[in-house]
Coordinates of C-alpha atoms and ligand atoms in Angstrom, one line a residue:
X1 CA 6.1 -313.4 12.2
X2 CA 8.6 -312.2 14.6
X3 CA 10.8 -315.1 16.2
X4 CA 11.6 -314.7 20.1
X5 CA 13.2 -314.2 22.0
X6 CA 14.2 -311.4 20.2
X7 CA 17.3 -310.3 22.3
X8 CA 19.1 -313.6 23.3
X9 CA 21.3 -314.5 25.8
X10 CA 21.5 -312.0 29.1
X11 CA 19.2 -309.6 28.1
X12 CA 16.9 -309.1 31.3
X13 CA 15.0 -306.1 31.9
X14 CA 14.4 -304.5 28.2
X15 CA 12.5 -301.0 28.1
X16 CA 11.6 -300.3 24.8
X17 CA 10.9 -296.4 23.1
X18 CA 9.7 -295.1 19.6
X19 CA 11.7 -292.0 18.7
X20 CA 10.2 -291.1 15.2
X21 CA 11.0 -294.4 13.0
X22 CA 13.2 -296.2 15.3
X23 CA 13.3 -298.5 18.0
X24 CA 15.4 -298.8 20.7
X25 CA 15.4 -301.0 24.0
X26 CA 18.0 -301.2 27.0
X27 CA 19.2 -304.2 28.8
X28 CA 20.9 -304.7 32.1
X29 CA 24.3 -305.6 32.0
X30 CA 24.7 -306.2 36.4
X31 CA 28.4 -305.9 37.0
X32 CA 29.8 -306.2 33.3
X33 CA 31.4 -303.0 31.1
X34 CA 30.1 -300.8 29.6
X35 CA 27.1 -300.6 31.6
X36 CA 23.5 -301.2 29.7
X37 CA 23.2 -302.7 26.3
X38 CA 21.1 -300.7 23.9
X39 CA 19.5 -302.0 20.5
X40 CA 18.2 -300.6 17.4
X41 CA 15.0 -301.6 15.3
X42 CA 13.2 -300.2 12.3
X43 CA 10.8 -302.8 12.1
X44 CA 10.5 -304.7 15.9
X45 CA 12.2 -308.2 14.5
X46 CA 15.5 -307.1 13.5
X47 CA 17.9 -305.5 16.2
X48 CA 21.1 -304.1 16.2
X49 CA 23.1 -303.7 19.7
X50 CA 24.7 -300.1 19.6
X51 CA 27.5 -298.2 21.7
X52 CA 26.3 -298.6 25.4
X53 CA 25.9 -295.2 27.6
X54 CA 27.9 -295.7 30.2
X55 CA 30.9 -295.5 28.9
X56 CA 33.1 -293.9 30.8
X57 CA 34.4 -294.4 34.6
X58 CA 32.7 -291.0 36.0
X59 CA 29.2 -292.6 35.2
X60 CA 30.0 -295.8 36.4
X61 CA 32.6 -297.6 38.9
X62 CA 31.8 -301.3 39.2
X63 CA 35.0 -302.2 41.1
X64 CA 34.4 -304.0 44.0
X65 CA 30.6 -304.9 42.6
X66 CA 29.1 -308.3 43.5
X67 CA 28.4 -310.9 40.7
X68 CA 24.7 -309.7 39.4
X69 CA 24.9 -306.7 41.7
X70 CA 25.7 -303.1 39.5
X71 CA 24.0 -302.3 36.8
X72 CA 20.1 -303.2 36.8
X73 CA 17.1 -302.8 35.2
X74 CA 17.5 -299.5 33.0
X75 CA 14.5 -297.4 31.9
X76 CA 15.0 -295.7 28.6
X77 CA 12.9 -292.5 27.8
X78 CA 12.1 -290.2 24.8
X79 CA 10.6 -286.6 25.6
X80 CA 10.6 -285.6 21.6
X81 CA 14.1 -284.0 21.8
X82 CA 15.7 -285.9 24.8
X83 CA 16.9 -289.4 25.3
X84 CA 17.0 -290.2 28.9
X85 CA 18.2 -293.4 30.8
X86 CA 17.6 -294.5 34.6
X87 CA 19.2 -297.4 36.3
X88 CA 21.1 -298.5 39.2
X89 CA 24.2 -298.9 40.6
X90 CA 23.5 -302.0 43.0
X91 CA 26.1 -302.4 45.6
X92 CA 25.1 -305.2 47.8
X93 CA 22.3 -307.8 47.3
X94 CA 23.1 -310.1 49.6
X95 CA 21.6 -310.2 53.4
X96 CA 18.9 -307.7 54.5
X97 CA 20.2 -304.7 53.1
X98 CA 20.2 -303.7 49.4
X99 CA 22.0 -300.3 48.6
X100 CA 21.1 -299.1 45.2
X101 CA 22.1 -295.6 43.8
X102 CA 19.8 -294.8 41.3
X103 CA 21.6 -292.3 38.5
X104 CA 19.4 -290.3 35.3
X105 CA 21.7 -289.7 32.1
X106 CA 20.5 -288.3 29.2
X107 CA 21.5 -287.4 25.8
X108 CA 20.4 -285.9 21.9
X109 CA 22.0 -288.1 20.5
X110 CA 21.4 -291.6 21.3
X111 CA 24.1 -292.9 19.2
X112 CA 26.6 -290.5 21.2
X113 CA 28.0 -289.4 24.0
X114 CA 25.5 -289.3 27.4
X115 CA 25.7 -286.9 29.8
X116 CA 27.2 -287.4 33.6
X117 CA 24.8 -288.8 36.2
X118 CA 22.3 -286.8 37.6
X119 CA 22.3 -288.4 41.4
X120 CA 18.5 -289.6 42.3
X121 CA 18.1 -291.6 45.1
X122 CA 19.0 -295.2 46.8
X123 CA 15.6 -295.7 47.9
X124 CA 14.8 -299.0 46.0
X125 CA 16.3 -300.2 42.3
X126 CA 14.2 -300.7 39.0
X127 CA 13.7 -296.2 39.0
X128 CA 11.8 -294.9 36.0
X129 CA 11.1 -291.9 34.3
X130 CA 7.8 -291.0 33.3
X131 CA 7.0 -287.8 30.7
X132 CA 3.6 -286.6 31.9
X133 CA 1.3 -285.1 28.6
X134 CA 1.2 -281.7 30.4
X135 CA 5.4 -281.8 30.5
X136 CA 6.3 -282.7 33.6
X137 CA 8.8 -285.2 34.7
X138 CA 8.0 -288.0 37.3
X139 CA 10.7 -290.1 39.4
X140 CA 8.7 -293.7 39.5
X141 CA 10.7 -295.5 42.1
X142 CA 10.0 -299.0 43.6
X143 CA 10.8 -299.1 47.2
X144 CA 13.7 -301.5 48.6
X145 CA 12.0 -304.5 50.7
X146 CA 9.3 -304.6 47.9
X147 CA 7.4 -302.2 49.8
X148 CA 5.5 -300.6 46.7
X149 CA 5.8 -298.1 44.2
X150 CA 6.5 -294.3 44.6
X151 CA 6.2 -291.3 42.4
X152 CA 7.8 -288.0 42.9
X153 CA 8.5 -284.9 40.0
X154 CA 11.7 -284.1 38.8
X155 CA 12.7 -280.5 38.5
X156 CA 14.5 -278.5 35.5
X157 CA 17.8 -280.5 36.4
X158 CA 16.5 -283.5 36.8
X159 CA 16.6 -283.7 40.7
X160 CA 13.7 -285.2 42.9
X161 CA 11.5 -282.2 44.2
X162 CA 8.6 -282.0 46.2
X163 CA 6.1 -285.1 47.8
X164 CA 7.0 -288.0 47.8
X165 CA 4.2 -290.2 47.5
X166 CA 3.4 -293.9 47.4
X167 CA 0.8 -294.8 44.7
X168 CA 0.6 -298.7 44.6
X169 CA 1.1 -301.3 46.8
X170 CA 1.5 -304.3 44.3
X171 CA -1.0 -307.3 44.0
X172 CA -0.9 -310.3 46.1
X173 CA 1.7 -311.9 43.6
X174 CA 4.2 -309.6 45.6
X175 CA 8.0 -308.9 45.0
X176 CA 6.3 -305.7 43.0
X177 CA 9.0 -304.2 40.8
X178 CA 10.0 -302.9 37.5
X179 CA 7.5 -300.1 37.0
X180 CA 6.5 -298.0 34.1
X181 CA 4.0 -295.8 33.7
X182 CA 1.9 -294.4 30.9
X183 CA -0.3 -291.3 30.5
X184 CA -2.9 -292.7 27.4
X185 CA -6.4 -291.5 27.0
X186 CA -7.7 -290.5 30.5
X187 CA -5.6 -292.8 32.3
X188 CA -2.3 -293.1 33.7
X189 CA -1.8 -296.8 33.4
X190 CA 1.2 -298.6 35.8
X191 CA 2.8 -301.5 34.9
X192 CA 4.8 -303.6 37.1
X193 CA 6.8 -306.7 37.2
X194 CA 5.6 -309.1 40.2
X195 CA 6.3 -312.8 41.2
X196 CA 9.7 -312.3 41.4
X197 CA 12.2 -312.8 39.0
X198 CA 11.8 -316.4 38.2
X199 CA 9.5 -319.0 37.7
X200 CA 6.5 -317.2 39.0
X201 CA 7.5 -314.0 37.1
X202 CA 4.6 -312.6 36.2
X203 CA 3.3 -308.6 34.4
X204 CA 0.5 -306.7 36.4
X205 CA -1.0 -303.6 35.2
X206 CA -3.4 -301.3 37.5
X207 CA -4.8 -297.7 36.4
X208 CA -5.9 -294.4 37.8
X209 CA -7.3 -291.3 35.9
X210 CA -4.3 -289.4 38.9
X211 CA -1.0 -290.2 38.5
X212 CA -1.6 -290.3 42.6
X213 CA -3.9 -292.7 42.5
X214 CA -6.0 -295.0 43.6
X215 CA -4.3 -297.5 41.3
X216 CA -7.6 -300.1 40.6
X217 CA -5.4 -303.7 39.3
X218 CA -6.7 -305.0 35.9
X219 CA -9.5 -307.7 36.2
X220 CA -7.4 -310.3 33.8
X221 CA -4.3 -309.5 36.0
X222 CA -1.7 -310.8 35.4
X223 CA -1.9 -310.3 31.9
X224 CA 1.3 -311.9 31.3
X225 CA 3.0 -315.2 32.9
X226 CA 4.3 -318.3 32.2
X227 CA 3.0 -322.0 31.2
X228 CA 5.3 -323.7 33.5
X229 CA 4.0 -327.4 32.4
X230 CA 5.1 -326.3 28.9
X231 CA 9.3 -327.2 28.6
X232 CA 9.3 -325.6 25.1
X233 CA 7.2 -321.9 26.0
X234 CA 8.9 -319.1 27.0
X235 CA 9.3 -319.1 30.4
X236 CA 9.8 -316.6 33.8
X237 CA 7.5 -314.0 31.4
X238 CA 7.7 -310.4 33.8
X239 CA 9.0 -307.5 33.6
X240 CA 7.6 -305.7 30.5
X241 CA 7.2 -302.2 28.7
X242 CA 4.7 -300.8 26.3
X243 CA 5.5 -298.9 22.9
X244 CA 3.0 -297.7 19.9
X245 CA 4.2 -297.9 16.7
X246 CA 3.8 -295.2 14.0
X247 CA 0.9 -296.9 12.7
X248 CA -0.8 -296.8 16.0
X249 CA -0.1 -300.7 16.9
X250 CA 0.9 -301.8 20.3
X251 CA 3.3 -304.1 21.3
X252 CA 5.0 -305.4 24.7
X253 CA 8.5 -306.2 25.5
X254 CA 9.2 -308.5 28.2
X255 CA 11.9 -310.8 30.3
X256 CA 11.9 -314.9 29.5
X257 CA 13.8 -318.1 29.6
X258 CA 14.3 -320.7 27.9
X259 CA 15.6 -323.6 30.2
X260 CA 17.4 -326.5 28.9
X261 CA 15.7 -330.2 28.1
X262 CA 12.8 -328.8 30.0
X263 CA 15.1 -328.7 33.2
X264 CA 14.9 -325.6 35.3
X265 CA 18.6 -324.5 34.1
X266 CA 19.2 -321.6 32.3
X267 CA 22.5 -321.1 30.9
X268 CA 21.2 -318.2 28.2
X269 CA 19.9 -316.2 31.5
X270 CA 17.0 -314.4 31.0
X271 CA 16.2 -313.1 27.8
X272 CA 13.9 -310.3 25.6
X273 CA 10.6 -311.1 24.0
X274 CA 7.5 -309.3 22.5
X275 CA 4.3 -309.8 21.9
X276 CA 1.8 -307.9 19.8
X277 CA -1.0 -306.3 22.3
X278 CA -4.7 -304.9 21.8
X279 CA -6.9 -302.6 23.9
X280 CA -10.3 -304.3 24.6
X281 CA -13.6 -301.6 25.2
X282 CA -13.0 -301.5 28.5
X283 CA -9.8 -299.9 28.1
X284 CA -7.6 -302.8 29.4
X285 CA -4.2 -303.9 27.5
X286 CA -4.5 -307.6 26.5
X287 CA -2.0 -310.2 24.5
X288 CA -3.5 -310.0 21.1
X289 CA -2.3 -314.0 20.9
X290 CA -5.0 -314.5 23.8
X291 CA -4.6 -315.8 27.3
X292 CA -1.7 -314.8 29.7
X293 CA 1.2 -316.5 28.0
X294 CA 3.9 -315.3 25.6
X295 CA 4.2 -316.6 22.5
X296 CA 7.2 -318.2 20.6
X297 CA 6.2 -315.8 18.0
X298 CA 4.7 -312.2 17.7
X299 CA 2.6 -310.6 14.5
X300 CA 4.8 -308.2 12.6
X301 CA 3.8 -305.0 12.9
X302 CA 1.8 -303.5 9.9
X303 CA 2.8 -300.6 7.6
X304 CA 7.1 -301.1 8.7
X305 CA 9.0 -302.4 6.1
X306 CA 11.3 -305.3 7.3
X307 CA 15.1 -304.0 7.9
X308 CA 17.4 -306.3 8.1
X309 CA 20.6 -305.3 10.1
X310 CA 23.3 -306.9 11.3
X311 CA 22.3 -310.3 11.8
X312 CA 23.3 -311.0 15.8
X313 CA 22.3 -314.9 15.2
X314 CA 24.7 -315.8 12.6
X315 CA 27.4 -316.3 14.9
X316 CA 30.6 -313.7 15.9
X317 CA 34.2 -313.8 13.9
X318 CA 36.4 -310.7 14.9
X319 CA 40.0 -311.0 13.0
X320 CA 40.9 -308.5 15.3
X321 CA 42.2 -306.6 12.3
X322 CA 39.9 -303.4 13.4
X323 CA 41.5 -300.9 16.0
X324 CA 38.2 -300.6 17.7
X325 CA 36.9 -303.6 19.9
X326 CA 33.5 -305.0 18.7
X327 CA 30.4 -303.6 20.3
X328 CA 29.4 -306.5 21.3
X329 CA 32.5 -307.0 24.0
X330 CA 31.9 -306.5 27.7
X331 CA 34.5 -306.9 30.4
X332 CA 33.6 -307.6 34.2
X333 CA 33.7 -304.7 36.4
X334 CA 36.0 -302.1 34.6
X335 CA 36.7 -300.7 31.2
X336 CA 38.8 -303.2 28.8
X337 CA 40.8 -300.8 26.8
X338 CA 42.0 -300.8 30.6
X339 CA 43.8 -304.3 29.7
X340 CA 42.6 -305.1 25.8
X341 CA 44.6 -303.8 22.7
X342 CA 44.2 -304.2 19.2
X343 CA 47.3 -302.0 18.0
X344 CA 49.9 -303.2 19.9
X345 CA 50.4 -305.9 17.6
X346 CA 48.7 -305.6 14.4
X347 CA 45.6 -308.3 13.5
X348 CA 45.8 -309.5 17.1
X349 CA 44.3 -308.9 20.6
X350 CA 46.8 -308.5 22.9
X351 CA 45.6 -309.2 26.6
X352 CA 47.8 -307.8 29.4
X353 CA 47.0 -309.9 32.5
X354 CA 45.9 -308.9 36.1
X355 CA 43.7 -310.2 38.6
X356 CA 42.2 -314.2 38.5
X357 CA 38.5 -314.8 37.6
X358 CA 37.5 -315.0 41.1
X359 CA 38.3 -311.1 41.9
X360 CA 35.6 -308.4 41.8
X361 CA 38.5 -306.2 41.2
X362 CA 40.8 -305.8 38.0
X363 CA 40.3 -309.1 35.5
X364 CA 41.3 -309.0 32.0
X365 CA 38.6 -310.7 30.4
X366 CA 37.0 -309.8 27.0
X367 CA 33.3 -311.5 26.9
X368 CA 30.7 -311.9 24.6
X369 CA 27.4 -313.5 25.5
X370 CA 26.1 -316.4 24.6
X371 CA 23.7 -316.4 22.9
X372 CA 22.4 -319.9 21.4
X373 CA 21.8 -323.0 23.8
X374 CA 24.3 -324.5 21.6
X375 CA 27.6 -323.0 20.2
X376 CA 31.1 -323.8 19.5
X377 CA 33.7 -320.6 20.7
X378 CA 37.2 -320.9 19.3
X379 CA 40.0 -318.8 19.2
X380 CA 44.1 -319.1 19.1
X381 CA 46.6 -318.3 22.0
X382 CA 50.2 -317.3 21.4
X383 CA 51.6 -316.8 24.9
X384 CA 54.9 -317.2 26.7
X385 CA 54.4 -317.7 30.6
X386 CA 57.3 -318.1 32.8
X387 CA 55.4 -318.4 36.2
X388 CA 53.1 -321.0 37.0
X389 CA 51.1 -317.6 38.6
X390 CA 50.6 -316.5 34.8
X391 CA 48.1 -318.2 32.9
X392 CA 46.0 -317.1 29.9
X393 CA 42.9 -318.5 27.3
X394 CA 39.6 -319.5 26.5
X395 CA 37.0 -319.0 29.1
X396 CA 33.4 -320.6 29.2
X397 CA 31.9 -318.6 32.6
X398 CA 29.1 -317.2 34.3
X399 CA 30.7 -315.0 37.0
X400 CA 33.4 -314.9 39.4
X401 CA 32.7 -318.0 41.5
X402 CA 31.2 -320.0 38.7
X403 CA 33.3 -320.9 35.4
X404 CA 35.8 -322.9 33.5
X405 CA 38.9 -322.2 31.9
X406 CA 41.3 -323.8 29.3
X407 CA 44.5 -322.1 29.3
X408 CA 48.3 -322.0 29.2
X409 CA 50.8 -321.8 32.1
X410 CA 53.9 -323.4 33.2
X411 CA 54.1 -326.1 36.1
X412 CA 56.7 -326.0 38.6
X413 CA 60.0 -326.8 36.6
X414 CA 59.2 -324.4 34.3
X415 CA 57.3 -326.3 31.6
X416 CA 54.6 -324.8 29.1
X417 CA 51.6 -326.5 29.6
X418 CA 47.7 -326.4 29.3
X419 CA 45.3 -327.0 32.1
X420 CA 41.5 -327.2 32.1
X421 CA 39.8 -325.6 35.1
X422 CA 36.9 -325.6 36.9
X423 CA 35.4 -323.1 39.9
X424 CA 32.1 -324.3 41.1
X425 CA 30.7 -321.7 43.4
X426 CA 34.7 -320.6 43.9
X427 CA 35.9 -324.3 44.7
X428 CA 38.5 -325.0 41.9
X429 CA 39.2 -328.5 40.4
X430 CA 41.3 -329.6 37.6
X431 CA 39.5 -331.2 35.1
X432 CA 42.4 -332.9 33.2
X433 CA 45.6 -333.5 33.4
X434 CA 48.4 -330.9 32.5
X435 CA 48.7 -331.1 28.9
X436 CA 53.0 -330.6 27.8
X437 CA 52.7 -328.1 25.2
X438 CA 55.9 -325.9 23.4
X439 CA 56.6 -322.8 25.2
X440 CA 56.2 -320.6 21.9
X441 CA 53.9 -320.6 19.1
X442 CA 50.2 -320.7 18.5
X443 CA 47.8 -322.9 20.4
X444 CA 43.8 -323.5 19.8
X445 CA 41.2 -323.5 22.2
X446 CA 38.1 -324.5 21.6
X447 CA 34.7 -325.4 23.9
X448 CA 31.4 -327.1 21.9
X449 CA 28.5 -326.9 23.7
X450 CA 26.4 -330.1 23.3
X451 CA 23.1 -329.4 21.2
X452 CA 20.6 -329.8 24.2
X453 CA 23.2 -327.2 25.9
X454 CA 24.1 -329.5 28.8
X455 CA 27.0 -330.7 27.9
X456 CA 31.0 -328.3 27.3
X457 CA 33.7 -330.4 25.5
X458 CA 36.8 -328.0 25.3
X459 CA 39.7 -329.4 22.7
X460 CA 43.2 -327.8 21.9
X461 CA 45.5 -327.9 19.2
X462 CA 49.3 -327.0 18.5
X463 CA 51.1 -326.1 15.5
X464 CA 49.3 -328.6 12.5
X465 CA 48.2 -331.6 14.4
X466 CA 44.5 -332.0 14.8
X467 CA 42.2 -330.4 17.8
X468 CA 42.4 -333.0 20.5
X469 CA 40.3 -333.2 23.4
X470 CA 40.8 -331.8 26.7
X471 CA 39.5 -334.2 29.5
X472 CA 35.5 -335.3 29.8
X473 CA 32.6 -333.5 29.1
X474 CA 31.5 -331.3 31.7
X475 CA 28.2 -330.0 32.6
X476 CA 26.9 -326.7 31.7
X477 CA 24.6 -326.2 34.8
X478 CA 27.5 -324.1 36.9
X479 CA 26.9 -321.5 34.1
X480 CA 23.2 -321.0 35.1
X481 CA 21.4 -318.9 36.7
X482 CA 19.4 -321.1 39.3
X483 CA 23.3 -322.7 39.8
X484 CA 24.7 -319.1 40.5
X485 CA 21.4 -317.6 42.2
X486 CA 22.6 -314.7 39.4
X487 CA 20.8 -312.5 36.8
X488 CA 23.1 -312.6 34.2
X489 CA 24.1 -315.4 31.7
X490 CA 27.0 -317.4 30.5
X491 CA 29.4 -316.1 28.6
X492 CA 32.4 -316.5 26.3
X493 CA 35.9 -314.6 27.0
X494 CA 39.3 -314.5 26.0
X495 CA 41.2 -314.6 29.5
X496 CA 44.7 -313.6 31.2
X497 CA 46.2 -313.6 34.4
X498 CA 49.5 -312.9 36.1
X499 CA 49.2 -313.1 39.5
X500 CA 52.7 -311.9 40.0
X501 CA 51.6 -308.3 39.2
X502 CA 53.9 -308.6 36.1
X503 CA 51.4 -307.9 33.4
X504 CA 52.3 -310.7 31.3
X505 CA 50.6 -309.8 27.8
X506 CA 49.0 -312.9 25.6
X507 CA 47.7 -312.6 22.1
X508 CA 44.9 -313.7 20.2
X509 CA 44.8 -314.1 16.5
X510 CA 40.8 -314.5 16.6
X511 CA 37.9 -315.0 18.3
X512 CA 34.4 -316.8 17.4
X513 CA 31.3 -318.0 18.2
X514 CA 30.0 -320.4 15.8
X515 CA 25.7 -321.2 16.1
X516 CA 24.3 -324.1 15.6
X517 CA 21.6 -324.5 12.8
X518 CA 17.9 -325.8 13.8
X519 CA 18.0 -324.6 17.3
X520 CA 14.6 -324.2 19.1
X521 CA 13.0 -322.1 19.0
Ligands
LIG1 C1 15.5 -306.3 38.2 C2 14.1 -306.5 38.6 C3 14.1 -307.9 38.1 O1 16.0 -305.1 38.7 O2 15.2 -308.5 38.3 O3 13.0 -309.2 36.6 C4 16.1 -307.5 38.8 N1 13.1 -308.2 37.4 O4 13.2 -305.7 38.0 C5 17.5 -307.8 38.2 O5 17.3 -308.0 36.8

């Protein structure tokens, strides 16, 4: 059986492809570098995240972009020779008006370089590309305002040509988004995420034998949701994609959540799932489980062989003694070999600070996700700050406004110490009281998160005494997304700043992220 969720931590939004014998699915990664994550599959169960597309600063600027705002909801695409990728450069979601630049890349090599962006539209977010059987190249775009769904070819370059036309208007679930569409058989089937992205979330499919329409809605719609009585199901179930295996079996990809203690608090964000599917006589895609709601765990797939890659569960250790940052590293809003250095000093990460947290500017912080409700991340500072306006260390955050820090600084008179932060939607409070430390040598950081995931208990230790504690225990729910109102997810980070514009460097001898065993599911 496959386990889900099979992408976890922050890994909203998958779209799934078959190119011959492999598997690959994007993610959204909203205002954090590189922009999408993309993993690899032989077999459906195991995945391995490889080299994100956007890569470099003339596909993607992210300055200035608002927490959960940038990069959403990518659609990845296989024509037989061509790898293509659609997302969206969201600027503003807050107020009335959204403006979202959709962008197409596309590539040979999906393990390589991708092209520059090919310019669509800003008309809504969520664009996809659909590969018509005759050839042809359709621009599916939702329509900012949830105002339905509209389809429109794409010439030889790519560009939007032609009619515009709107095909479906959405059920009565509303908030209709994330569409994909499918040319199998005689029909051109749509799918679409509705409910909105949370609790309600919810997949509807409708079907025309014209990619114009008139969409009819499936009679079992929606045909996936959630239980919301159930605190251990998978939960906020929506936005889905198809693929056929080689051997002819479908299966479904999908957004979920797993909240904590059955709270509605999610500090893994949302999450990827999949569930085997079967066509009835009708011609109607069902869950092959039964029902509407996703399981905890899927059917294997038959005739694939089980490929075991890199095993993402088993925690993350980086020595720091490779040149090349770990592909698992993001950074908010610009590019961390910006600020990030492995060869400066050899076997260590060397941080060169800039901007605080709270900027949507230039912050040196290097991230990984979390990805287990509960986790211990641990790594060791050496640092020499001579302002109190320099600071560096271990981060436990969700975004700008929303996070807590336990680093090193001086006070006043000049004297090294450590001090445990907290921003709750951008108010900041100290959690303990400054901590006397020496003003060289090494330092450990550490945060636990409790077992039920509620619970952070950060804890410090100089030269060869034992890991102390650093103040109480403080609660995870300011790292969630119904805290932050954010898409995204908490995350891990090694962390300096120098306010002073001095570019104070700190190093870091390690970093990891230790799992707990026995974790549900
Ligand atoms: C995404 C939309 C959605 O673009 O949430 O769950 C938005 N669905 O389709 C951000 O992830």
């Amino acid at each position: 059986m496959i386990q889900n969720p099979i992408l976890k931590g922050f890994c909203p939004d998958p779209s799934i492809i078959r190119a011959g014998e492999d598997y690959y699915i994007a993610t959204s990664t909203f205002e954090w570098w590189p922009g999408v994550r993309l993993f690899h599959s032989k077999d459906l169960q195991h995945w391995e995240q490889i080299p994100s597309p956007l890569r470099r600063e003339s596909q993607l600027n992210l300055v200035g972009d608002p927490a959960s705002g940038g990069v959403w909801a990518p659609c990845l695409s296989y024509d037989g020779e061509r790898f293509f990728l659609l997302y969206t450069d969201v600027k503003t979601k807050k107020g009335r008006y959204y403006n979202t630049h959709n962008y197409l890349i596309h590539t040979a090599d999906i393990h390589g370089e991708w092209s520059e962006p090919v310019y669509l539209n800003s008309i809504g977010f969520d664009p996809s590309l659909f590969h018509d059987t005759n050839g042809k190249k359709y621009l599916i775009n939702m329509v900012n305002g949830f105002k339905g769904v509209l389809a429109q070819e794409l010439d030889e370059n790519f560009k939007p040509v032609g009619e515009q036309r709107k095909i479906y208007s959405g059920t009565e679930l509303g908030y209709t988004e994330g569409p994909h569409m499918y040319h199998i058989g005689k029909w051109y089937y749509l799918i679409v995420a509705e409910g909105g992205t949370g609790y309600e979330h919810c997949v509807t499919m409708a079907r025309s034998e014209s990619l114009w329409g008139p969409y009819e809605t499936a009679p079992n719609n929606p045909i996936l949701t959630s239980d919301q009585n159930d605190a251990h199901a998978l939960q906020k179930c929506g936005h889905a994609d198809l693929v056929e295996t080689s051997e002819g079996e479908w299966y479904m990809v999908h957004l979920c959540s797993r909240p904590l203690n059955g709270e509605k608090w999610c500090t893994l964000g949302r999450e990827t799932a999949i569930q085997k599917m079967i066509w009835d006589q009708e011609g109607w895609i069902h869950l092959k489980s039964g029902g509407r709601y996703a399981g905890l765990t899927a059917e294997t797939p038959t005739g694939l062989s089980e490929v075991p890659l890199e095993d993402e569960e088993n925690g993350f250790y980086d020595d720091f003694d490779s040149k090349i940052l770990h592909v698992r590293y993001s950074s908010p809003r610009a590019d961390y070999s910006l600020f990030a250095d492995c060869t400066a000093r050899p076997g260590y990460l060397r941080l060169r600070g800039q901007e605080s947290l709270n900027s949507l500017h230039h912050v040196s912080l290097l991230a990984v996700r979390q990805q287990r409700i509960s986790c211990t991340a641990q790594t060791e500072l050496e640092f020499e700050p001579r302002s109190p306006e320099q600071l560096a260390g271990l981060c436990y955050m969700y975004d700008a406004m929303n996070f807590y820090i336990l680093g090193k600084t001086v006070n006043e008179e000049g004297g090294a110490i450590l001090t445990l932060i907290k921003s709750d939607d951008g108010v900041i409070t100290d959690e303990m009281e400054p901590v006397p430390v020496p003003a060289a040598g090494a330092v450990g950081l550490r945060v636990e998160v409790s077992e039920d995931g509620t619970q952070a208990v950060f804890s410090y230790h100089v030269e060869n005494e034992n890991w102390r504690r650093a103040g109480d225990s403080l609660t995870t729910k300011i790292l969630t997304d119904e805290h932050c109102r954010g898409f995204t997810g908490a995350c891990f980070g090694l962390y300096a700043h120098d306010m002073m514009g001095m570019a104070a460097t700190a190093d870091f001898e390690y970093f990891c992220v230790e799992t707990r065993e026995g974790e549900r599911p």
